[in-house]
Coordinates of C-alpha atoms in Angstrom, one line a residue:
I19 CA -44.7 9.4 4.0
I20 CA -41.9 6.8 3.9
D21 CA -39.5 6.9 6.8
Y22 CA -35.8 7.1 5.9
N23 CA -34.2 3.8 6.7
P24 CA -30.4 4.1 6.9
D25 CA -30.0 0.3 6.9
F26 CA -31.8 0.0 3.6
H27 CA -29.7 2.8 2.0
T28 CA -26.5 1.1 3.3
Y29 CA -27.6 -2.2 1.8
N30 CA -28.3 -0.6 -1.5
F31 CA -25.0 1.2 -1.6
E32 CA -23.1 -2.0 -0.7
R33 CA -25.0 -3.9 -3.3
Q34 CA -24.3 -1.3 -5.9
V35 CA -20.6 -1.3 -5.1
R36 CA -20.4 -5.1 -5.6
V37 CA -22.4 -5.0 -8.8
D38 CA -20.4 -2.1 -10.3
L39 CA -16.9 -3.4 -9.7
K40 CA -16.3 -5.0 -13.1
R41 CA -17.8 -2.0 -14.9
A42 CA -15.6 0.3 -12.9
M43 CA -12.5 -1.7 -14.0
D44 CA -13.6 -1.8 -17.7
E45 CA -14.6 1.9 -17.9
H46 CA -11.7 3.3 -15.8
H47 CA -13.8 4.5 -12.9
L48 CA -11.2 2.7 -10.9
Y49 CA -7.7 3.9 -11.2
V50 CA -4.3 3.5 -9.5
V51 CA -2.4 6.3 -7.8
Y52 CA 1.1 6.2 -6.4
Q53 CA 2.4 7.7 -3.2
P54 CA 6.2 8.3 -3.1
K55 CA 8.4 7.0 -0.4
V56 CA 11.4 9.4 0.0
N57 CA 14.8 9.0 1.5
P58 CA 15.0 12.2 3.5
V59 CA 18.8 12.3 3.4
T60 CA 19.4 11.9 -0.3
E61 CA 16.0 13.4 -1.2
T62 CA 15.4 10.6 -3.8
V63 CA 12.4 8.4 -4.3
A64 CA 13.0 5.1 -2.6
G65 CA 9.8 3.6 -3.9
L66 CA 6.1 4.0 -4.5
E67 CA 3.0 2.6 -2.9
A68 CA 0.2 1.8 -5.3
L69 CA -3.3 2.8 -4.0
V70 CA -6.7 2.4 -5.7
R71 CA -9.2 5.2 -6.2
W72 CA -12.9 5.0 -7.4
N73 CA -14.7 7.8 -9.1
H74 CA -18.2 6.3 -9.3
P75 CA -20.6 7.8 -11.9
E76 CA -23.4 8.0 -9.4
Y77 CA -21.8 8.3 -6.0
G78 CA -18.7 10.4 -7.0
F79 CA -15.4 9.6 -5.3
I80 CA -15.8 6.6 -3.0
S81 CA -13.3 6.3 -0.2
P82 CA -11.2 3.1 -0.1
G83 CA -12.3 3.0 3.5
Q84 CA -15.8 2.5 2.2
F85 CA -15.5 0.1 -0.7
I86 CA -12.5 -2.1 0.3
P87 CA -14.4 -3.5 3.4
I88 CA -17.4 -4.2 1.2
L89 CA -15.3 -6.1 -1.3
E90 CA -13.4 -7.9 1.5
N91 CA -16.7 -9.6 2.5
T92 CA -16.7 -11.4 -0.9
N93 CA -14.0 -12.8 -3.1
Q94 CA -14.2 -9.6 -5.2
I95 CA -11.3 -8.2 -3.2
E96 CA -9.2 -10.8 -4.9
H97 CA -10.4 -9.7 -8.3
L98 CA -9.6 -6.1 -7.4
T99 CA -6.2 -7.1 -6.2
D100 CA -5.5 -9.0 -9.5
W101 CA -6.6 -5.9 -11.4
I102 CA -4.3 -3.6 -9.4
I103 CA -1.3 -6.0 -9.9
E104 CA -1.9 -6.0 -13.7
Q105 CA -2.3 -2.2 -13.8
V106 CA 0.9 -1.7 -11.8
C107 CA 2.9 -4.1 -13.9
Q108 CA 1.7 -2.4 -17.1
Q109 CA 2.8 1.0 -15.6
M110 CA 6.1 -0.5 -14.4
E111 CA 6.9 -1.8 -17.9
C112 CA 6.4 1.8 -19.3
W113 CA 8.6 3.3 -16.6
N114 CA 11.3 0.7 -17.2
K115 CA 11.3 1.5 -20.9
D116 CA 11.6 5.2 -20.0
G117 CA 14.5 4.5 -17.5
L118 CA 12.4 5.3 -14.5
K119 CA 12.6 2.3 -12.2
F120 CA 11.4 3.8 -8.8
H121 CA 13.4 1.0 -7.1
Q122 CA 10.2 -0.7 -5.9
V123 CA 6.4 -0.4 -6.2
S124 CA 4.4 -1.9 -3.3
I125 CA 1.0 -3.4 -3.6
N126 CA -1.3 -4.1 -0.7
I127 CA -2.4 -7.8 -0.5
P128 CA -5.6 -8.6 1.5
G129 CA -5.1 -11.1 4.2
S130 CA -7.5 -13.7 2.7
Y131 CA -5.5 -13.7 -0.5
V132 CA -1.9 -13.9 0.9
T133 CA -1.9 -17.7 1.0
S134 CA -3.9 -18.3 -2.2
P135 CA -2.2 -20.2 -5.1
N136 CA -4.2 -17.8 -7.4
L137 CA -2.2 -14.9 -6.1
T138 CA 1.1 -16.6 -6.9
N139 CA 0.0 -17.6 -10.3
H140 CA -1.3 -14.1 -11.2
L141 CA 1.9 -12.5 -9.9
N142 CA 4.1 -14.9 -12.0
E143 CA 1.9 -14.3 -15.1
C144 CA 2.0 -10.5 -14.8
L145 CA 5.7 -10.2 -14.0
H146 CA 6.5 -12.4 -17.0
R147 CA 4.1 -10.7 -19.4
Y148 CA 5.3 -7.2 -18.6
K149 CA 8.9 -8.1 -18.1
V150 CA 9.0 -6.7 -14.6
P151 CA 11.9 -7.9 -12.4
A152 CA 10.5 -9.4 -9.2
S153 CA 12.9 -7.3 -7.2
Q154 CA 11.0 -4.2 -8.3
M155 CA 7.8 -5.3 -6.6
E156 CA 7.0 -5.3 -2.9
L157 CA 3.9 -7.0 -1.4
E158 CA 2.5 -5.3 1.7
I159 CA 0.7 -7.6 4.2
T160 CA -0.8 -6.6 7.5
E161 CA -0.1 -8.4 10.7
T162 CA -3.8 -8.6 11.4
S163 CA -4.3 -10.3 8.1
V164 CA -2.1 -13.3 8.8
I165 CA -2.9 -13.7 12.5
H166 CA -5.5 -16.5 11.8
D167 CA -3.3 -18.5 9.4
I168 CA 0.2 -17.8 10.5
Q169 CA 1.8 -21.1 9.4
N170 CA 0.5 -20.8 5.8
A171 CA 1.4 -17.1 5.8
I172 CA 5.0 -18.1 6.6
V173 CA 5.1 -20.6 3.8
A174 CA 3.6 -18.1 1.3
V175 CA 6.0 -15.3 2.3
R176 CA 9.0 -17.7 2.0
S177 CA 7.7 -18.5 -1.5
F178 CA 7.4 -14.8 -2.5
R179 CA 11.0 -14.2 -1.2
A180 CA 12.3 -17.2 -3.1
K181 CA 10.9 -15.6 -6.3
G182 CA 12.8 -12.4 -5.5
L183 CA 9.8 -10.4 -4.4
N184 CA 10.1 -8.1 -1.4
V185 CA 7.5 -8.3 1.4
A186 CA 6.6 -5.6 3.9
L187 CA 4.8 -5.9 7.1
D188 CA 2.3 -3.0 7.1
D189 CA 0.8 -1.2 10.1
F190 CA 3.5 -2.5 12.4
G191 CA 2.7 -2.0 16.0
T192 CA -1.1 -1.9 15.7
G193 CA -1.5 -5.6 16.5
L194 CA -0.6 -7.6 19.5
S195 CA 2.0 -10.0 18.2
S196 CA 4.3 -7.9 16.1
L197 CA 7.6 -9.2 17.5
S198 CA 6.6 -12.8 17.0
Y199 CA 5.7 -12.0 13.3
I200 CA 9.1 -10.4 12.8
K201 CA 10.8 -13.5 14.1
E202 CA 8.8 -16.0 12.1
I203 CA 8.0 -14.3 8.8
P204 CA 10.9 -13.6 6.4
I205 CA 9.9 -10.0 5.6
T206 CA 12.2 -7.4 4.1
T207 CA 10.5 -4.2 5.3
I208 CA 8.7 -2.9 8.3
K209 CA 6.1 -0.1 7.8
I210 CA 5.6 1.8 11.0
D211 CA 2.0 3.0 11.5
K212 CA 1.5 6.8 11.6
S213 CA 0.2 6.6 15.1
F214 CA 3.8 6.2 16.3
V215 CA 4.9 9.5 14.7
D216 CA 1.8 11.6 15.2
D217 CA 3.0 13.1 18.5
V218 CA 6.7 13.1 17.7
P219 CA 8.9 15.0 18.7
H220 CA 6.7 16.5 21.3
S221 CA 6.0 13.3 23.2
Q222 CA 9.2 11.9 24.7
R223 CA 7.4 8.6 25.3
D224 CA 6.5 8.2 21.6
A225 CA 9.9 9.3 20.5
A226 CA 11.5 6.7 22.8
I227 CA 9.2 3.9 21.4
L228 CA 10.0 5.0 17.9
K229 CA 13.7 4.9 18.5
A230 CA 13.4 1.4 20.0
I231 CA 11.5 0.1 17.0
L232 CA 14.1 1.6 14.6
N233 CA 17.0 0.1 16.6
L234 CA 15.2 -3.3 16.5
C235 CA 14.7 -3.2 12.8
D236 CA 18.3 -2.2 12.2
S237 CA 19.6 -5.1 14.2
L238 CA 17.4 -7.4 12.1
N239 CA 18.6 -5.8 8.8
L240 CA 15.1 -4.7 7.9
H241 CA 14.2 -1.7 5.9
V242 CA 12.0 0.8 7.6
V243 CA 9.3 3.0 6.2
I244 CA 7.3 5.4 8.4
E245 CA 3.8 6.2 7.1
G246 CA 1.7 9.4 7.6
V247 CA 4.5 11.9 8.1
E248 CA 3.0 15.3 7.6
T249 CA 5.1 18.0 9.1
K250 CA 8.6 19.4 8.8
E251 CA 9.0 19.0 12.6
Q252 CA 8.5 15.2 12.2
V253 CA 11.0 15.0 9.3
D254 CA 13.6 17.1 11.1
Y255 CA 13.3 14.7 14.1
L256 CA 13.5 11.6 12.0
I257 CA 16.7 12.5 10.3
T258 CA 18.4 12.9 13.7
T259 CA 17.6 9.3 14.7
P260 CA 20.5 6.8 14.5
I261 CA 18.7 4.8 11.8
I262 CA 17.1 7.1 9.4
P263 CA 13.9 5.7 7.9
I264 CA 12.3 6.1 4.5
I265 CA 9.4 8.6 4.8
Q266 CA 5.9 8.3 3.2
G267 CA 3.3 10.9 3.8
Y268 CA 1.7 14.2 2.8
Y269 CA 4.8 16.1 3.9
Y270 CA 6.4 15.0 0.6
S271 CA 3.4 14.1 -1.5
K272 CA -0.2 13.0 -1.6
P273 CA -0.8 9.9 -3.8
L274 CA -0.4 10.9 -7.5
K275 CA -1.4 9.6 -10.9
A276 CA 1.5 8.2 -12.8
S277 CA 1.3 11.1 -15.2
E278 CA 1.8 13.5 -12.3
L279 CA 5.0 12.0 -10.8
Q280 CA 7.6 13.7 -13.0
E281 CA 6.1 17.1 -12.6
W282 CA 5.9 16.6 -8.8
S283 CA 9.6 15.6 -8.7
K284 CA 10.6 18.8 -10.5
Q285 CA 8.6 21.0 -8.2
A286 CA 9.6 19.2 -5.0
Q287 CA 13.2 18.8 -6.3
I288 CA 13.1 15.1 -5.4
L289 CA 15.0 12.9 -7.8
L290 CA 13.1 10.0 -9.3
V291 CA 16.2 7.8 -9.9

């Protein structure tokens, strides 16, 4: 009898994920979905966030929370990011031809890749090839991803902004130095982590913190997106705040395939343009 060894099975799974990445790209096991960001006042789509999904032929659907960290331990996360950028630009070219601009589509950039010249080169190439205006793309970076290389991150973000790209600071408030990052990095958008809205409006303390963050962002002329909004109570509260944020979360929609967006907009009565 051979004892079950979880470490061995974990190693095999991680190895298989790394080995199968290229095949997953080529055979469409990997695909991109888009979660709408909604202006709750006008009930229009203010943008989309591109997210990757993996339907593995052996393991079934693998959570990004499982495969992203595995790929982050190698430079394969950069290959995956390049693939996502190209997929998104291809889709944006189709939407632009159809007159559906979605204002902005945001793509998550792993910390190790933010300062790489390869990222800049690939972005330039894809935007040019698919005739996508830089202003229609937003790069999302996390504060934890730039903490170890802040000076180079500042230079990189300035370069992105000079090209006309928008840059969002994701998961705001989960790190320790958020205010210093806002001061130093020329970002355009703050994405407030869902942990700040989970207990709103029932928690007066959380509501006060959220209002303070919104006021700060307003004074700095930063756009604000709140992630993870799931209930009508949360939305009803957010539209009473002095600075009404853009809302992203399951209250409006789960992440959708590109082909599902128009049907969703009809059913939800949310305007796409």
